[in-house]
């Protein structure tokens, strides 16, 4: 393996920083695996040659080797260890780095919402919205296409979708949306209705009183149903109608 010019790195003996960050009582097996991957990735970034070395990860040897058996880390072979030893000017007993699946798992873990900690405090004026799985699937597609839509999702909606908390007993996804974001959701559900299922849009209109009306204007206005009457709501969210119940 080619490592470029042999320049010695400044190294430190293994110490407390070699332990898994955040590891402790109550962590699941998956949590511990992700924590080890993060430590390996941090050491890779700190090294010019891109390998995490044994003297930094000594206390984690067993866990690193176990992750290698699962295909999440790669252990350097004898020939490459010899090259690393020349680079470091000291014997390298073992070295590791993330495999592509290990990299992807760590990336996914960093962006996957944590129901107990990741959901942020609601924005001022935001409303609690509970969506069934089918609605959440449609909404994820809407935000996925954001860069290609001429009427993109409202600002902040993609982040709300990413950090939505799943209420397992109720089988609902909980978001906190502003008026503008709710109007944007109605537009996304209208797109879904026009290309397949009307359930998502109809349920959103029933529960929150908002449905997209393409005839209301080029910006994609919505109509809010209030006790049988209809009041226009601009896509900008600048005008709000009287509050409505969630409809159970």
Short mmCIF file of C-alpha atoms in Angstrom, two decimals:
data_model
loop_
_atom_site.label_atom_id
_atom_site.label_comp_id
_atom_site.label_asym_id
_atom_site.label_seq_id
_atom_site.Cartn_x
_atom_site.Cartn_y
_atom_site.Cartn_z
CA UNK A 1 0.00 0.00 0.00
CA UNK A 2 1.23 3.48 -0.83
CA UNK A 3 1.14 6.01 1.97
CA UNK A 4 2.97 8.85 0.24
CA UNK A 5 6.10 10.41 1.67
CA UNK A 6 7.20 8.88 4.95
CA UNK A 7 6.65 11.64 7.44
CA UNK A 8 6.55 10.77 11.09
CA UNK A 9 3.42 11.67 12.98
CA UNK A 10 3.26 13.06 16.47
CA UNK A 11 1.67 10.35 18.59
CA UNK A 12 0.56 9.99 22.15
CA UNK A 13 0.29 6.96 24.34
CA UNK A 14 -3.14 5.43 24.70
CA UNK A 15 -5.05 7.09 27.50
CA UNK A 16 -8.56 7.99 28.56
CA UNK A 17 -9.30 9.40 25.10
CA UNK A 18 -9.07 5.87 23.70
CA UNK A 19 -12.21 4.91 25.53
CA UNK A 20 -15.53 4.96 23.74
CA UNK A 21 -17.08 8.44 24.04
CA UNK A 22 -20.38 8.28 25.86
CA UNK A 23 -20.10 4.56 26.56
CA UNK A 24 -21.78 3.60 29.76
CA UNK A 25 -24.49 1.71 31.52
CA UNK A 26 -27.70 1.50 29.55
CA UNK A 27 -26.14 1.58 26.07
CA UNK A 28 -27.43 -1.05 23.68
CA UNK A 29 -25.10 -3.28 21.67
CA UNK A 30 -25.84 -1.15 18.60
CA UNK A 31 -25.06 2.06 20.49
CA UNK A 32 -21.70 0.68 21.59
CA UNK A 33 -20.87 -0.45 18.06
CA UNK A 34 -21.61 3.02 16.68
CA UNK A 35 -19.54 4.61 19.46
CA UNK A 36 -16.54 2.43 18.53
CA UNK A 37 -16.98 3.30 14.86
CA UNK A 38 -16.96 6.99 15.76
CA UNK A 39 -13.73 6.58 17.72
CA UNK A 40 -12.10 4.75 14.80
CA UNK A 41 -13.29 7.42 12.35
CA UNK A 42 -11.93 10.20 14.57
CA UNK A 43 -8.53 8.51 14.69
CA UNK A 44 -8.55 7.98 10.92
CA UNK A 45 -9.14 11.67 10.33
CA UNK A 46 -6.32 12.60 12.69
CA UNK A 47 -3.81 10.39 10.83
CA UNK A 48 -2.31 11.36 7.49
CA UNK A 49 -2.28 7.74 6.35
CA UNK A 50 -5.97 7.19 7.17
CA UNK A 51 -5.56 4.32 9.64
CA UNK A 52 -6.46 4.18 13.34
CA UNK A 53 -3.52 2.64 15.17
CA UNK A 54 -3.28 0.15 17.99
CA UNK A 55 -1.72 2.43 20.59
CA UNK A 56 -4.71 4.76 20.37
CA UNK A 57 -7.31 2.01 20.37
CA UNK A 58 -5.72 -0.55 22.68
CA UNK A 59 -8.62 -0.69 25.18
CA UNK A 60 -11.03 -1.20 22.26
CA UNK A 61 -9.13 -4.03 20.59
CA UNK A 62 -11.75 -6.71 21.23
CA UNK A 63 -14.60 -4.52 20.04
CA UNK A 64 -12.71 -3.38 16.95
CA UNK A 65 -11.87 -6.98 16.02
CA UNK A 66 -15.50 -7.99 16.54
CA UNK A 67 -16.65 -5.19 14.23
CA UNK A 68 -14.12 -6.46 11.68
CA UNK A 69 -15.81 -9.87 11.82
CA UNK A 70 -19.09 -8.11 11.05
CA UNK A 71 -17.58 -6.29 8.08
CA UNK A 72 -17.76 -2.83 9.67
CA UNK A 73 -14.02 -2.30 10.14
CA UNK A 74 -11.02 -3.49 8.15
CA UNK A 75 -7.84 -4.75 9.82
CA UNK A 76 -4.59 -4.02 8.07
CA UNK A 77 -2.69 -7.06 6.76
CA UNK A 78 0.92 -7.91 7.59
CA UNK A 79 2.43 -6.23 4.54
CA UNK A 80 0.58 -3.00 5.16
CA UNK A 81 1.44 -3.08 8.86
CA UNK A 82 5.10 -3.22 7.87
CA UNK A 83 4.63 -0.13 5.69
CA UNK A 84 2.86 1.65 8.53
CA UNK A 85 5.63 0.73 10.95
CA UNK A 86 8.15 2.36 8.60
CA UNK A 87 5.93 5.43 8.42
CA UNK A 88 5.56 5.67 12.19
CA UNK A 89 9.14 4.55 12.95
CA UNK A 90 7.79 2.19 15.57
CA UNK A 91 6.11 -1.24 15.42
CA UNK A 92 2.42 -1.22 14.55
CA UNK A 93 0.79 -4.34 15.98
CA UNK A 94 -2.56 -3.71 14.34
CA UNK A 95 -4.43 -0.93 12.60
CA UNK A 96 -7.99 -0.50 11.43
CA UNK A 97 -10.27 1.72 9.42
CA UNK A 98 -13.95 1.79 8.57
CA UNK A 99 -15.26 -0.28 5.69
CA UNK A 100 -17.83 1.33 3.37
CA UNK A 101 -20.72 -0.24 5.35
CA UNK A 102 -19.11 0.94 8.59
CA UNK A 103 -18.83 4.47 7.19
CA UNK A 104 -22.45 4.40 6.04
CA UNK A 105 -23.69 3.09 9.38
CA UNK A 106 -21.90 5.88 11.23
CA UNK A 107 -23.25 8.49 8.82
CA UNK A 108 -26.77 7.12 9.19
CA UNK A 109 -26.49 7.05 12.98
CA UNK A 110 -25.42 10.69 13.04
CA UNK A 111 -28.49 11.75 11.08
CA UNK A 112 -31.07 9.29 12.35
CA UNK A 113 -33.42 10.92 14.90
CA UNK A 114 -33.18 9.82 18.50
CA UNK A 115 -36.73 9.98 19.88
CA UNK A 116 -35.59 10.69 23.43
CA UNK A 117 -33.03 13.40 22.67
CA UNK A 118 -33.02 14.60 19.07
CA UNK A 119 -36.32 16.40 18.70
CA UNK A 120 -35.83 20.10 19.22
CA UNK A 121 -38.10 22.43 21.14
CA UNK A 122 -41.03 23.57 18.97
CA UNK A 123 -40.67 26.90 17.20
CA UNK A 124 -42.88 29.73 18.47
CA UNK A 125 -46.34 29.26 17.02
CA UNK A 126 -45.66 25.69 15.93
CA UNK A 127 -48.41 23.14 16.24
CA UNK A 128 -48.19 19.50 17.17
CA UNK A 129 -48.97 17.34 14.14
CA UNK A 130 -49.37 13.57 14.26
CA UNK A 131 -49.06 11.63 11.01
CA UNK A 132 -49.77 8.00 10.25
CA UNK A 133 -46.98 5.97 8.58
CA UNK A 134 -48.48 6.35 5.09
CA UNK A 135 -48.51 10.13 5.48
CA UNK A 136 -44.94 10.14 6.73
CA UNK A 137 -43.81 8.08 3.74
CA UNK A 138 -45.45 10.55 1.35
CA UNK A 139 -43.94 13.50 3.20
CA UNK A 140 -40.44 12.01 3.07
CA UNK A 141 -40.72 11.72 -0.71
CA UNK A 142 -41.84 15.35 -0.90
CA UNK A 143 -38.79 16.64 0.98
CA UNK A 144 -36.50 14.22 -0.89
CA UNK A 145 -37.44 15.92 -4.15
CA UNK A 146 -36.97 19.43 -2.71
CA UNK A 147 -34.14 20.45 -5.05
CA UNK A 148 -36.12 19.43 -8.12
CA UNK A 149 -39.50 20.94 -7.25
CA UNK A 150 -40.53 24.39 -8.45
CA UNK A 151 -42.63 24.75 -5.31
CA UNK A 152 -40.20 23.30 -2.75
CA UNK A 153 -41.04 22.39 0.86
CA UNK A 154 -41.29 25.27 3.31
CA UNK A 155 -38.14 26.28 5.13
CA UNK A 156 -37.44 23.98 8.05
CA UNK A 157 -39.86 21.26 6.97
CA UNK A 158 -37.13 18.83 5.91
CA UNK A 159 -35.49 19.12 9.34
CA UNK A 160 -38.82 18.52 11.06
CA UNK A 161 -39.30 15.39 8.96
CA UNK A 162 -35.80 14.17 9.77
CA UNK A 163 -36.21 14.64 13.52
CA UNK A 164 -39.82 13.49 13.78
CA UNK A 165 -40.45 11.34 16.83
CA UNK A 166 -42.32 8.08 16.43
CA UNK A 167 -44.97 7.42 19.06
CA UNK A 168 -44.85 3.62 18.99
CA UNK A 169 -48.01 2.88 21.04
CA UNK A 170 -50.11 5.18 18.84
CA UNK A 171 -48.20 4.34 15.64
CA UNK A 172 -47.90 8.02 14.82
CA UNK A 173 -45.04 10.31 13.82
CA UNK A 174 -44.97 13.54 15.82
CA UNK A 175 -43.82 16.82 14.29
CA UNK A 176 -44.16 20.45 15.35
CA UNK A 177 -45.01 22.58 12.32
CA UNK A 178 -45.55 26.25 11.67
CA UNK A 179 -48.53 27.43 9.63
CA UNK A 180 -46.33 27.80 6.56
CA UNK A 181 -44.97 24.28 6.98
CA UNK A 182 -48.47 22.83 7.37
CA UNK A 183 -49.55 24.52 4.14
CA UNK A 184 -46.46 23.03 2.49
CA UNK A 185 -47.37 19.57 3.81
CA UNK A 186 -50.82 19.97 2.27
CA UNK A 187 -49.17 20.73 -1.07
CA UNK A 188 -47.02 17.62 -0.80
CA UNK A 189 -50.06 15.50 -0.01
CA UNK A 190 -51.87 17.03 -2.98
CA UNK A 191 -49.03 15.90 -5.25
CA UNK A 192 -49.33 12.45 -3.71
CA UNK A 193 -53.09 12.41 -4.21
CA UNK A 194 -52.81 13.39 -7.86
CA UNK A 195 -50.33 10.57 -8.52
CA UNK A 196 -51.77 7.79 -6.42
CA UNK A 197 -53.41 7.78 -3.01
CA UNK A 198 -55.87 10.36 -1.65
CA UNK A 199 -55.81 8.94 1.88
CA UNK A 200 -52.91 11.09 3.08
CA UNK A 201 -54.36 14.40 1.86
CA UNK A 202 -57.89 13.58 2.99
CA UNK A 203 -56.78 12.61 6.47
CA UNK A 204 -54.64 15.75 6.82
CA UNK A 205 -57.60 17.89 5.75
CA UNK A 206 -59.86 16.11 8.23
CA UNK A 207 -57.44 16.32 11.15
CA UNK A 208 -55.97 19.79 10.59
CA UNK A 209 -58.38 21.52 8.24
CA UNK A 210 -55.85 22.27 5.51
CA UNK A 211 -55.94 21.05 1.93
CA UNK A 212 -54.15 22.30 -1.16
CA UNK A 213 -56.23 24.13 -3.76
CA UNK A 214 -54.35 24.56 -7.07
CA UNK A 215 -56.96 27.09 -8.23
CA UNK A 216 -56.16 29.45 -5.36
CA UNK A 217 -52.99 30.87 -6.88
CA UNK A 218 -49.64 30.15 -8.46
CA UNK A 219 -47.89 30.00 -5.09
CA UNK A 220 -49.92 26.98 -4.07
CA UNK A 221 -52.43 28.32 -1.57
CA UNK A 222 -54.45 26.07 0.66
CA UNK A 223 -57.96 26.18 1.98
CA UNK A 224 -58.74 25.84 5.64
CA UNK A 225 -62.10 24.45 6.61
CA UNK A 226 -63.54 26.18 9.66
CA UNK A 227 -66.89 24.96 11.00
CA UNK A 228 -68.18 24.32 7.52
CA UNK A 229 -66.91 27.58 6.00
CA UNK A 230 -63.86 27.93 3.78
CA UNK A 231 -61.14 30.52 4.37
CA UNK A 232 -58.13 30.99 2.09
CA UNK A 233 -54.69 30.58 3.64
CA UNK A 234 -51.73 31.93 1.60
CA UNK A 235 -48.75 29.65 1.16
CA UNK A 236 -46.63 32.21 2.96
CA UNK A 237 -48.58 31.56 6.12
CA UNK A 238 -49.12 35.30 6.55
CA UNK A 239 -52.85 34.92 7.28
CA UNK A 240 -54.25 32.34 9.63
CA UNK A 241 -57.79 31.18 10.10
CA UNK A 242 -59.50 30.39 13.34
CA UNK A 243 -58.06 27.34 15.07
CA UNK A 244 -59.65 24.01 14.34
CA UNK A 245 -59.67 20.75 16.23
CA UNK A 246 -57.62 17.79 15.28
CA UNK A 247 -60.66 15.73 14.52
CA UNK A 248 -59.41 12.83 16.63
#
